[in-house]
Amino acid sequence: MTNFQQETLTAAAMAGDIPPIEAVAPAKPTTSDPSTYKFLKAMLPHLPLLLRTAVLHLLRLSPQSPYLNLKTALIVNVLRAYINPPNPKTISETKVFLNKFPSIKGKMWISTYSVPTPAAETQTCIQNLFSEAINALDRNGRTYTGPMPDVKAVEGEWTGYRANATSESRLPAGLSERDLYQEMMKEVKGKTTILYFHGGAYWLMDPATHRPTTKTLAKVTRGRCFSVRYRLAPENPFPAAVMDGLIAYLNLLYPDEEDAFHPPIPPNEIVFAGDSAGGNLCFSLLQIILHLHRTNQKEIPWNGRMVTIPLPAGVAVNSPWMDVTHSSPSCTSNAPFDYLPEPAILSSAEAKRPPCSIWPSAPARRHIYVADSLLTHPLVSVVSSKSWEGAPPVYICTGWELLADEDKYTAKKMWEEGVRVRFEEYEGMPHCFGLIFPGLREARRCFAGWGGFIKGVVEGDGEKGSRFLTVKAGTLEEVERKGEEMSLDGEEVVRRRMEARLKGETVVGEGLAKL
């Protein structure tokens, strides 16, 4: 399989459409490689698109041409077509289709671990904690009366970098998960532990799809990642995923001495990290913890004793999804640079999706992840959070993508409230470009900045102040920006825009206009 084939199919899988096809070293001529036939069959309907993209790019007439090379531009445009098929599958079919994960191989250690179901006392306490926080943080003063999910066991994958392996290396046979963890720890040289939350719009993907990402972060930080297999929607809507994140964090801090693979980890050695919806989850979990600190709810029962829930050393996110209503202007204006569908196209595609046993849900709701009454809630659309005061240092990376405006606004608001912020915007780059296109120079620069920030806040050798950068395409020149330049939107405009979006309207400046 050619590099273009592999990158296109892998990118489509990471974007949430098809499972990756592993490259095979063919014993016969390339034309007999089954993966080649699959690729050609998948590309055939997109041939006119590929030709049009190539011609416009070579003539320097496309918006992408000044910033992307031809191969990347082709993949972005094919991805956009993959994500918006004329006849979408049901939610159930899509989930099953995407649960075909590649085998573990390459320069990585993987050890699966499951945090046991907490004791009944802890379950009740956490459910009450979430119920109180949802009501207290609702900016419209509403009381949430919907169901509260059960508190359950949470599985995840420990990931480390395996320096002496090759790209074809498999995990050693016959080792238990605990033994694999111990082998991983022999190569962990730093103090950093990353609590990682994968993207996928809260209903797709898995720690397995993000192993290349967590492996690379482990390499850059010289640490380890615990990538959480949180519960997915629509079967498990908000706040199940955030609840799973809290359980995973508590287990890092206060593991069961007999069951866990690791000893207790100090909070100043833990960083929350994630991409897309996983970035949203990071900030939702951070808001829960900040609320507990502000209201002096410092202790909960855990493994037979009372423990506190401290803040982590930092939060570092890539293309975070801050506004589930898709109300930001960039959700339309940045469409030429992104493979994600703009809201009108997404709504049209979802209207064609056939029903299945899990969607539409019963009772019906408009969003896969969350009840209608909570779409603008600060624990769901974290862009609407009232305050970030007291938060640890934060890193945010974004491209010229649909989510750019909400990321910029949040970074500015955090900075204005005294949070140390490192913000990096990459010219011309699409959503999660560092994960989708690992071969790009911009992707390598992204992981250096992302992982470098994580390592710095743990080891104390990072930047001490806030910094806002635009990273130029191709040259990687860093252009310093001012925090106040990040967004011209005020808090009220952002909130009104979200509410208007749900009513089928949009906010233009201070006024309302029909879509």
XYZ file of N, CA and C in Angstrom, residues 104 121 217 347 370 388 466 500:
24
model
N -1.850 -4.535 18.303
C -0.821 -3.716 18.940
C 0.547 -4.082 18.365
N -21.010 3.388 49.097
C -20.952 4.717 49.709
C -20.350 5.738 48.752
N 3.095 11.101 22.929
C 3.151 11.959 24.117
C 4.026 11.336 25.205
N -26.358 18.740 9.880
C -27.773 18.548 10.162
C -28.467 17.818 9.020
N -26.132 14.491 24.844
C -26.656 15.153 26.035
C -28.129 15.495 25.879
N -12.873 30.455 35.190
C -11.757 29.505 35.207
C -10.737 29.889 36.277
N 2.009 33.436 30.373
C 1.150 33.058 29.257
C 1.820 33.428 27.936
N -29.348 31.214 20.564
C -29.958 31.493 19.271
C -29.794 30.318 18.315
